[in-house]
Amino acid sequence: ALRDGLKRWPLQPHSSMLNSLFTSPKMCALASFQDLYVGLEPSENSGQIGGGVFRKTAPAVFGLLAALELHPNNEKAGVFAPIGGFRQVAESMQNLCIECGVKFYFETTVTCVAEDGVYYVSKKNETASDSFLPADLIICNADLPFATETIAKPKGVRENESKYYEERYDWNDNVDYSSGVIAFHWSVNRPCDSLNTHNVFLCAKNGDDARRSWSILRDNTQNLTKPSDPFNFYVHRACKTDDSAAPPGCDSLMVLVPCSSLVRKENLALLSREDALSGYSQQFNKDFVDLVRNAVFFRLSVLEGLQDLKNSILDEVVETPSTYANYYNVGAGVPFGLSHGLGQLSIARPGAESPDQDNLLFVGASSRPGNGVPLVLIGAKAVAKKAIQKLERMS
């Protein structure tokens, strides 16, 4: 790392190292698009300390992600997906839990984590009821920056017990988040054979376009104004490797387009969860979603057989940061949690133990070690061990 004038220094901005290795913007893009996985951009930010690596710029060490994906002879390298979709993983874990005697509460929302248990609201059978579940130890897998501002309240913070049952949506906006996502899920009436299982579309015609295409991560503003503007996106075609993803002769596509996160509004934080989410949904209106969709069609139209893709779509489901916030209570509507700049990496990332409540542990993408399925599972295993240790000390 110290040779050649620090050209290989792993904590420099990723773009600095790549520019010392390649002259082609396309090669730089190929070796850096994985930075998006951890909510960072590769380009140096000259206005910040260290070129931005403490905030939203990826340090060069994240080039290891590309090495894992593109390794020429390691059969364990690459991107994999379970047959039947990721729902199969969740259902398998649920079945294991049931075998171990775990009881699940569905159509139920935890509204407050207290020092002696959790308060929750049940909406089962369309009748609302308020309840309390005592607990010695609580593991919270709601997104940490959401939970700390809404449901994880230490003793004495809420003066009126009736407020324990109020559903709210808010988050800590004093941290850096990964990018938001607009997701299009398309059912297509014919095969899309020009697409692979995993497809990444990058703007790398020149260095300026490449930098502009990452601007959404840099300043969290929407710069897409017309379909020809530079932006990056990902397409997953599950049917390429999983025949169960669509009926014969059809296809299913998932398109992920990085976008801004939700912008927190103080007035919305004071409202009920339903009213707050209704207000945040206005940040991604129909006109903007239509623009993004048309921009994706424009880029895909250069591929054989996809020139008129929009006329082959039988059904569409669209998700934005506001819908992710509604489904999963993620902070800022961001499905990938906190970003992984050096200021939020390793021990600088929130740990599992709550600083305010001894009986509360956090798990998930925004806590240590970080986002992505492997890291979240590693974190879950560590939290499980910590929970057992805590319970043993209590007994």
Tab-separated table of C-alpha atoms in Angstrom:
chain	number	residue	atom	x	y	z
A	1	ALA	CA	0.000	0.000	0.000
A	2	LEU	CA	2.925	2.353	0.627
A	3	ARG	CA	4.671	1.782	-2.697
A	4	ASP	CA	4.457	3.942	-5.840
A	5	GLY	CA	3.716	7.136	-3.961
A	6	LEU	CA	0.704	5.717	-2.066
A	7	LYS	CA	-1.093	4.895	-5.329
A	8	ARG	CA	-2.421	1.737	-3.678
A	9	TRP	CA	-3.356	3.329	-0.351
A	10	PRO	CA	-6.630	1.520	0.582
A	11	LEU	CA	-8.261	4.464	2.388
A	12	GLN	CA	-7.996	6.963	-0.470
A	13	PRO	CA	-11.122	7.662	-2.580
A	14	HIS	CA	-11.865	4.692	-4.813
A	15	SER	CA	-11.778	6.860	-7.956
A	16	SER	CA	-8.246	8.035	-7.142
A	17	MET	CA	-6.876	4.515	-7.213
A	18	LEU	CA	-8.868	3.535	-10.307
A	19	ASN	CA	-7.724	6.614	-12.229
A	20	SER	CA	-4.127	5.618	-11.512
A	21	LEU	CA	-4.806	2.180	-13.023
A	22	PHE	CA	-7.163	2.837	-15.940
A	23	THR	CA	-7.647	5.540	-18.563
A	24	SER	CA	-11.027	4.196	-19.706
A	25	PRO	CA	-14.090	5.519	-17.813
A	26	LYS	CA	-15.801	2.221	-18.641
A	27	MET	CA	-13.107	0.202	-16.875
A	28	CYS	CA	-13.345	2.505	-13.856
A	29	ALA	CA	-17.115	2.036	-13.829
A	30	LEU	CA	-16.815	-1.742	-14.119
A	31	ALA	CA	-14.491	-1.877	-11.114
A	32	SER	CA	-16.497	0.474	-8.898
A	33	PHE	CA	-20.248	0.020	-9.405
A	34	GLN	CA	-20.291	-2.336	-6.406
A	35	ASP	CA	-19.773	0.745	-4.204
A	36	LEU	CA	-23.491	1.289	-4.651
A	37	TYR	CA	-24.122	-1.847	-2.576
A	38	VAL	CA	-22.823	-0.083	0.510
A	39	GLY	CA	-24.451	3.272	-0.247
A	40	LEU	CA	-21.363	5.079	-1.492
A	41	GLU	CA	-20.065	6.698	-4.672
A	42	PRO	CA	-16.563	6.081	-6.031
A	43	SER	CA	-15.800	9.701	-6.982
A	44	GLU	CA	-13.623	11.921	-4.815
A	45	ASN	CA	-15.369	14.825	-3.097
A	46	SER	CA	-12.751	17.560	-2.945
A	47	GLY	CA	-14.829	19.628	-0.520
A	48	GLN	CA	-14.627	17.063	2.283
A	49	ILE	CA	-11.908	15.634	4.513
A	50	GLY	CA	-10.099	12.706	2.918
A	51	GLY	CA	-11.906	13.261	-0.354
A	52	GLY	CA	-15.200	12.289	1.268
A	53	VAL	CA	-14.291	8.805	2.510
A	54	PHE	CA	-15.643	9.614	5.982
A	55	ARG	CA	-19.067	10.400	4.486
A	56	LYS	CA	-20.368	9.253	1.072
A	57	THR	CA	-17.238	8.405	-0.979
A	58	ALA	CA	-16.065	4.788	-1.043
A	59	PRO	CA	-12.502	4.162	0.121
A	60	ALA	CA	-10.430	2.139	-2.338
A	61	VAL	CA	-10.531	-0.925	-0.086
A	62	PHE	CA	-14.088	-1.531	-1.303
A	63	GLY	CA	-12.538	-2.583	-4.593
A	64	LEU	CA	-12.465	-6.003	-2.935
A	65	LEU	CA	-16.196	-6.211	-3.672
A	66	ALA	CA	-15.467	-6.185	-7.396
A	67	ALA	CA	-12.768	-8.825	-6.897
A	68	LEU	CA	-15.302	-11.112	-5.212
A	69	GLU	CA	-17.798	-10.716	-8.041
A	70	LEU	CA	-15.427	-10.853	-10.988
A	71	HIS	CA	-12.905	-13.456	-9.799
A	72	PRO	CA	-12.033	-15.553	-12.891
A	73	ASN	CA	-11.745	-19.020	-11.344
A	74	ASN	CA	-13.313	-18.958	-7.874
A	75	GLU	CA	-16.618	-20.819	-8.175
A	76	LYS	CA	-17.821	-19.354	-4.894
A	77	ALA	CA	-17.443	-15.809	-6.215
A	78	GLY	CA	-20.249	-13.922	-7.880
A	79	VAL	CA	-23.841	-12.952	-7.100
A	80	PHE	CA	-26.233	-15.727	-6.166
A	81	ALA	CA	-29.994	-15.897	-5.609
A	82	PRO	CA	-32.056	-18.695	-4.028
A	83	ILE	CA	-34.376	-20.706	-6.289
A	84	GLY	CA	-37.933	-19.536	-5.683
A	85	GLY	CA	-36.828	-16.055	-4.666
A	86	PHE	CA	-35.623	-14.689	-1.376
A	87	ARG	CA	-38.997	-15.417	0.175
A	88	GLN	CA	-37.781	-19.016	0.369
A	89	VAL	CA	-35.037	-17.980	2.803
A	90	ALA	CA	-37.469	-16.114	5.061
A	91	GLU	CA	-39.995	-18.960	5.004
A	92	SER	CA	-37.293	-21.521	5.802
A	93	MET	CA	-36.157	-19.469	8.791
A	94	GLN	CA	-39.751	-19.091	9.932
A	95	ASN	CA	-40.252	-22.861	9.767
A	96	LEU	CA	-37.108	-23.406	11.847
A	97	CYS	CA	-38.395	-20.922	14.431
A	98	ILE	CA	-41.774	-22.679	14.617
A	99	GLU	CA	-39.994	-26.003	15.159
A	100	CYS	CA	-38.199	-24.370	18.093
A	101	GLY	CA	-41.451	-23.182	19.627
A	102	VAL	CA	-41.360	-19.533	18.552
A	103	LYS	CA	-44.749	-17.787	18.463
A	104	PHE	CA	-45.385	-15.255	15.676
A	105	TYR	CA	-47.737	-12.272	15.916
A	106	PHE	CA	-48.987	-11.168	12.501
A	107	GLU	CA	-50.820	-7.944	11.586
A	108	THR	CA	-49.333	-6.534	14.764
A	109	THR	CA	-47.301	-3.350	15.212
A	110	VAL	CA	-44.925	-2.737	18.106
A	111	THR	CA	-45.459	0.869	19.174
A	112	CYS	CA	-43.127	1.129	22.174
A	113	VAL	CA	-40.247	-0.825	23.685
A	114	ALA	CA	-40.252	-0.269	27.443
A	115	GLU	CA	-37.954	-1.451	30.247
A	116	ASP	CA	-40.235	-4.404	31.014
A	117	GLY	CA	-41.665	-5.399	27.625
A	118	VAL	CA	-43.305	-4.140	24.436
A	119	TYR	CA	-46.545	-2.326	23.750
A	120	TYR	CA	-48.258	-3.253	20.514
A	121	VAL	CA	-51.375	-2.689	18.445
A	122	SER	CA	-53.101	-5.640	16.791
A	123	LYS	CA	-55.207	-5.174	13.662
A	124	LYS	CA	-56.112	-8.796	13.148
A	125	ASN	CA	-59.649	-9.459	11.944
A	126	GLU	CA	-60.041	-5.710	11.280
A	127	THR	CA	-60.499	-4.983	14.988
A	128	ALA	CA	-57.886	-2.898	16.728
A	129	SER	CA	-56.780	-3.783	20.251
A	130	ASP	CA	-53.993	-2.505	22.489
A	131	SER	CA	-51.803	-4.974	24.318
A	132	PHE	CA	-48.618	-5.334	26.348
A	133	LEU	CA	-46.181	-8.267	26.176
A	134	PRO	CA	-43.775	-8.553	29.133
A	135	ALA	CA	-40.185	-9.433	28.272
A	136	ASP	CA	-36.845	-9.882	30.016
A	137	LEU	CA	-34.936	-9.107	26.828
A	138	ILE	CA	-35.968	-7.531	23.523
A	139	ILE	CA	-34.232	-7.876	20.148
A	140	CYS	CA	-35.351	-5.123	17.766
A	141	ASN	CA	-34.933	-5.740	14.034
A	142	ALA	CA	-36.738	-2.569	13.031
A	143	ASP	CA	-34.282	-0.232	11.284
A	144	LEU	CA	-32.150	1.249	14.062
A	145	PRO	CA	-32.436	4.989	13.165
A	146	PHE	CA	-36.224	4.539	12.945
A	147	ALA	CA	-36.472	2.560	16.156
A	148	THR	CA	-34.424	4.961	18.273
A	149	GLU	CA	-36.721	7.857	17.333
A	150	THR	CA	-40.092	6.125	17.549
A	151	ILE	CA	-40.434	2.857	19.464
A	152	ALA	CA	-37.277	2.522	21.586
A	153	LYS	CA	-38.007	4.928	24.401
A	154	PRO	CA	-36.175	4.678	27.753
A	155	LYS	CA	-38.006	4.816	31.069
A	156	GLY	CA	-39.679	8.131	31.799
A	157	VAL	CA	-39.579	9.554	28.263
A	158	ARG	CA	-43.290	9.088	27.635
A	159	GLU	CA	-45.293	10.650	30.391
A	160	ASN	CA	-48.660	9.191	29.395
A	161	GLU	CA	-49.088	5.433	28.953
A	162	SER	CA	-51.803	5.966	26.330
A	163	LYS	CA	-49.095	7.396	24.074
A	164	TYR	CA	-47.318	4.044	24.173
A	165	TYR	CA	-49.884	2.777	21.672
A	166	GLU	CA	-49.532	5.610	19.176
A	167	GLU	CA	-48.080	4.556	15.811
A	168	ARG	CA	-45.533	7.050	14.477
A	169	TYR	CA	-42.998	7.305	11.700
A	170	ASP	CA	-39.800	9.288	12.193
A	171	TRP	CA	-36.050	8.722	12.005
A	172	ASN	CA	-32.684	10.104	13.019
A	173	ASP	CA	-31.508	12.382	10.202
A	174	ASN	CA	-28.126	13.177	11.784
A	175	VAL	CA	-26.494	10.199	10.047
A	176	ASP	CA	-25.608	9.339	6.437
A	177	TYR	CA	-27.857	6.944	4.549
A	178	SER	CA	-27.470	4.757	1.495
A	179	SER	CA	-29.358	5.877	-1.582
A	180	GLY	CA	-33.087	5.490	-1.875
A	181	VAL	CA	-34.490	3.175	-4.544
A	182	ILE	CA	-37.315	3.309	-7.031
A	183	ALA	CA	-38.135	-0.302	-7.894
A	184	PHE	CA	-40.189	-1.489	-10.855
A	185	HIS	CA	-41.436	-5.080	-10.781
A	186	TRP	CA	-42.635	-6.095	-14.249
A	187	SER	CA	-44.537	-9.156	-15.441
A	188	VAL	CA	-43.693	-9.477	-19.148
A	189	ASN	CA	-45.652	-11.493	-21.720
A	190	ARG	CA	-42.545	-12.753	-23.542
A	191	PRO	CA	-38.957	-13.765	-22.742
A	192	CYS	CA	-36.344	-11.002	-22.483
A	193	ASP	CA	-33.443	-13.116	-23.726
A	194	SER	CA	-31.062	-10.197	-24.229
A	195	LEU	CA	-30.850	-9.796	-20.442
A	196	ASN	CA	-28.721	-11.869	-18.091
A	197	THR	CA	-29.634	-12.788	-14.524
A	198	HIS	CA	-27.870	-9.696	-13.173
A	199	ASN	CA	-27.533	-6.598	-15.357
A	200	VAL	CA	-25.937	-3.304	-14.367
A	201	PHE	CA	-26.399	-0.295	-16.644
A	202	LEU	CA	-23.811	2.424	-16.079
A	203	CYS	CA	-23.187	5.801	-17.663
A	204	ALA	CA	-19.496	5.856	-18.538
A	205	LYS	CA	-19.299	7.549	-21.931
A	206	ASN	CA	-16.854	9.975	-20.358
A	207	GLY	CA	-15.606	10.932	-16.916
A	208	ASP	CA	-18.098	13.783	-16.525
A	209	ASP	CA	-21.109	11.553	-17.270
A	210	ALA	CA	-19.778	8.949	-14.868
A	211	ARG	CA	-19.492	11.489	-12.030
A	212	ARG	CA	-22.930	12.948	-12.769
A	213	SER	CA	-24.490	9.490	-12.723
A	214	TRP	CA	-23.447	9.116	-9.071
A	215	SER	CA	-24.631	12.559	-7.953
A	216	ILE	CA	-27.698	11.120	-6.224
A	217	LEU	CA	-25.403	9.600	-3.604
A	218	ARG	CA	-23.316	12.738	-3.280
A	219	ASP	CA	-25.972	15.329	-2.518
A	220	ASN	CA	-29.269	13.391	-2.230
A	221	THR	CA	-30.977	15.463	-4.934
A	222	GLN	CA	-32.878	14.279	-7.971
A	223	ASN	CA	-30.945	15.370	-11.073
A	224	LEU	CA	-32.841	13.256	-13.589
A	225	THR	CA	-34.868	15.660	-15.736
A	226	LYS	CA	-35.033	13.787	-19.071
A	227	PRO	CA	-34.501	10.165	-20.187
A	228	SER	CA	-31.109	10.920	-21.750
A	229	ASP	CA	-29.616	12.251	-18.481
A	230	PRO	CA	-26.864	10.026	-17.001
A	231	PHE	CA	-27.986	7.659	-14.272
A	232	ASN	CA	-27.179	4.097	-13.221
A	233	PHE	CA	-29.577	1.233	-12.619
A	234	TYR	CA	-29.782	-2.514	-12.118
A	235	VAL	CA	-32.058	-5.156	-13.697
A	236	HIS	CA	-32.637	-8.622	-12.267
A	237	ARG	CA	-34.066	-11.254	-14.589
A	238	ALA	CA	-34.827	-14.166	-12.295
A	239	CYS	CA	-36.090	-16.456	-15.083
A	240	LYS	CA	-32.598	-16.731	-16.516
A	241	THR	CA	-31.699	-19.131	-13.716
A	242	ASP	CA	-35.058	-19.855	-12.036
A	243	ASP	CA	-37.931	-21.181	-14.183
A	244	SER	CA	-40.375	-20.759	-11.293
A	245	ALA	CA	-40.133	-16.949	-11.514
A	246	ALA	CA	-42.661	-16.705	-14.404
A	247	PRO	CA	-45.005	-18.908	-16.468
A	248	PRO	CA	-43.618	-20.535	-19.639
A	249	GLY	CA	-43.122	-18.022	-22.437
A	250	CYS	CA	-43.162	-15.090	-20.002
A	251	ASP	CA	-40.609	-13.227	-17.939
A	252	SER	CA	-40.290	-11.231	-14.736
A	253	LEU	CA	-37.977	-8.257	-14.282
A	254	MET	CA	-37.009	-6.176	-11.289
A	255	VAL	CA	-35.472	-2.775	-11.997
A	256	LEU	CA	-33.727	-0.822	-9.225
A	257	VAL	CA	-32.984	2.863	-9.841
A	258	PRO	CA	-31.023	4.768	-7.168
A	259	CYS	CA	-32.847	7.910	-6.051
A	260	SER	CA	-32.826	10.351	-3.163
A	261	SER	CA	-33.948	9.283	0.267
A	262	LEU	CA	-36.913	10.852	2.007
A	263	VAL	CA	-36.239	14.338	3.336
A	264	ARG	CA	-37.306	14.566	6.982
A	265	LYS	CA	-39.909	17.202	7.819
A	266	GLU	CA	-40.332	18.305	11.424
A	267	ASN	CA	-44.053	18.904	10.997
A	268	LEU	CA	-44.618	15.367	9.694
A	269	ALA	CA	-42.734	13.867	12.639
A	270	LEU	CA	-45.468	15.194	14.930
A	271	LEU	CA	-48.284	13.471	13.038
A	272	SER	CA	-49.670	9.966	13.255
A	273	ARG	CA	-47.845	7.308	11.261
A	274	GLU	CA	-50.567	7.210	8.602
A	275	ASP	CA	-50.600	10.983	8.115
A	276	ALA	CA	-46.805	11.226	8.150
A	277	LEU	CA	-46.400	8.556	5.477
A	278	SER	CA	-49.098	10.211	3.388
A	279	GLY	CA	-47.099	13.434	3.516
A	280	TYR	CA	-43.821	11.728	2.626
A	281	SER	CA	-45.409	9.953	-0.339
A	282	GLN	CA	-45.705	13.363	-2.027
A	283	GLN	CA	-41.908	13.503	-2.342
A	284	PHE	CA	-42.147	10.872	-5.105
A	285	ASN	CA	-45.082	11.907	-7.231
A	286	LYS	CA	-46.441	10.163	-10.318
A	287	ASP	CA	-44.751	12.551	-12.755
A	288	PHE	CA	-41.292	11.785	-11.400
A	289	VAL	CA	-41.896	8.029	-11.301
A	290	ASP	CA	-43.122	8.196	-14.922
A	291	LEU	CA	-39.942	10.060	-15.888
A	292	VAL	CA	-37.749	7.405	-14.261
A	293	ARG	CA	-39.688	4.589	-15.913
A	294	ASN	CA	-39.372	6.204	-19.356
A	295	ALA	CA	-35.658	6.767	-18.776
A	296	VAL	CA	-35.227	3.041	-18.088
A	297	PHE	CA	-37.187	2.148	-21.242
A	298	PHE	CA	-34.987	4.557	-23.200
A	299	ARG	CA	-31.787	2.888	-22.003
A	300	LEU	CA	-33.115	-0.664	-22.476
A	301	SER	CA	-34.326	0.067	-26.005
A	302	VAL	CA	-30.801	-0.383	-27.405
A	303	LEU	CA	-30.951	-4.100	-26.558
A	304	GLU	CA	-32.279	-6.589	-29.067
A	305	GLY	CA	-35.946	-7.367	-28.526
A	306	LEU	CA	-36.486	-4.674	-25.880
A	307	GLN	CA	-37.281	-1.738	-28.168
A	308	ASP	CA	-40.997	-1.900	-27.248
A	309	LEU	CA	-40.718	-3.452	-23.801
A	310	LYS	CA	-43.344	-1.156	-22.284
A	311	ASN	CA	-45.984	-2.660	-24.598
A	312	SER	CA	-45.208	-6.176	-23.316
A	313	ILE	CA	-45.699	-5.479	-19.612
A	314	LEU	CA	-48.772	-7.261	-18.244
A	315	ASP	CA	-48.512	-6.007	-14.677
A	316	GLU	CA	-46.387	-3.570	-12.716
A	317	VAL	CA	-45.671	-2.935	-9.053
A	318	VAL	CA	-43.768	0.252	-8.190
A	319	GLU	CA	-41.980	0.926	-4.927
A	320	THR	CA	-40.395	4.196	-3.779
A	321	PRO	CA	-38.757	5.292	-0.524
A	322	SER	CA	-42.198	6.183	0.815
A	323	THR	CA	-43.533	2.666	0.195
A	324	TYR	CA	-40.411	1.087	1.736
A	325	ALA	CA	-40.969	3.308	4.768
A	326	ASN	CA	-44.549	2.065	4.945
A	327	TYR	CA	-43.692	-1.625	4.488
A	328	TYR	CA	-40.600	-1.903	6.641
A	329	ASN	CA	-40.268	1.217	8.842
A	330	VAL	CA	-36.822	1.978	7.443
A	331	GLY	CA	-35.223	5.321	8.249
A	332	ALA	CA	-35.518	7.862	5.399
A	333	GLY	CA	-37.263	5.165	3.338
A	334	VAL	CA	-33.872	3.651	2.493
A	335	PRO	CA	-33.902	-0.155	2.141
A	336	PHE	CA	-30.114	-0.532	2.574
A	337	GLY	CA	-29.762	1.325	5.871
A	338	LEU	CA	-26.887	3.571	6.901
A	339	SER	CA	-24.109	4.088	4.370
A	340	HIS	CA	-20.613	2.687	4.947
A	341	GLY	CA	-18.301	5.675	4.898
A	342	LEU	CA	-15.409	5.387	7.331
A	343	GLY	CA	-17.389	7.501	9.810
A	344	GLN	CA	-20.051	4.749	9.990
A	345	LEU	CA	-17.895	1.672	9.524
A	346	SER	CA	-16.762	-0.989	11.987
A	347	ILE	CA	-16.743	0.345	15.576
A	348	ALA	CA	-17.998	3.736	14.333
A	349	ARG	CA	-21.279	2.066	13.304
A	350	PRO	CA	-24.042	1.731	15.919
A	351	GLY	CA	-23.567	-1.398	17.999
A	352	ALA	CA	-26.102	-3.986	19.079
A	353	GLU	CA	-26.609	-2.758	22.627
A	354	SER	CA	-28.904	0.178	23.253
A	355	PRO	CA	-27.182	3.001	25.161
A	356	ASP	CA	-30.477	3.814	26.895
A	357	GLN	CA	-32.097	0.461	27.698
A	358	ASP	CA	-30.239	-2.485	29.212
A	359	ASN	CA	-32.815	-5.002	27.972
A	360	LEU	CA	-32.714	-3.937	24.308
A	361	LEU	CA	-30.524	-5.231	21.464
A	362	PHE	CA	-30.558	-4.031	17.860
A	363	VAL	CA	-29.994	-6.114	14.747
A	364	GLY	CA	-30.184	-5.305	11.041
A	365	ALA	CA	-28.552	-3.393	8.202
A	366	SER	CA	-28.073	-0.099	10.058
A	367	SER	CA	-26.293	-1.709	12.988
A	368	ARG	CA	-22.897	-3.373	13.173
A	369	PRO	CA	-21.383	-4.894	11.024
A	370	GLY	CA	-23.495	-3.462	8.171
A	371	ASN	CA	-25.893	-3.999	5.283
A	372	GLY	CA	-26.234	-6.800	2.768
A	373	VAL	CA	-27.473	-10.307	3.507
A	374	PRO	CA	-24.099	-11.788	4.596
A	375	LEU	CA	-23.291	-8.953	7.012
A	376	VAL	CA	-26.807	-8.857	8.451
A	377	LEU	CA	-26.697	-12.609	9.107
A	378	ILE	CA	-23.255	-12.288	10.716
A	379	GLY	CA	-24.663	-9.516	12.897
A	380	ALA	CA	-27.725	-11.604	13.778
A	381	LYS	CA	-25.517	-14.489	14.885
A	382	ALA	CA	-23.459	-12.166	17.085
A	383	VAL	CA	-26.605	-10.641	18.620
A	384	ALA	CA	-28.021	-14.119	19.325
A	385	LYS	CA	-24.871	-15.003	21.280
A	386	LYS	CA	-25.031	-11.700	23.138
A	387	ALA	CA	-28.715	-12.292	23.981
A	388	ILE	CA	-27.949	-15.730	25.427
A	389	GLN	CA	-25.158	-14.262	27.566
A	390	LYS	CA	-27.482	-11.551	28.874
A	391	LEU	CA	-30.227	-14.048	29.734
A	392	GLU	CA	-27.741	-16.328	31.471
A	393	ARG	CA	-26.587	-13.431	33.650
A	394	MET	CA	-30.210	-12.668	34.550
A	395	SER	CA	-30.975	-16.223	35.641
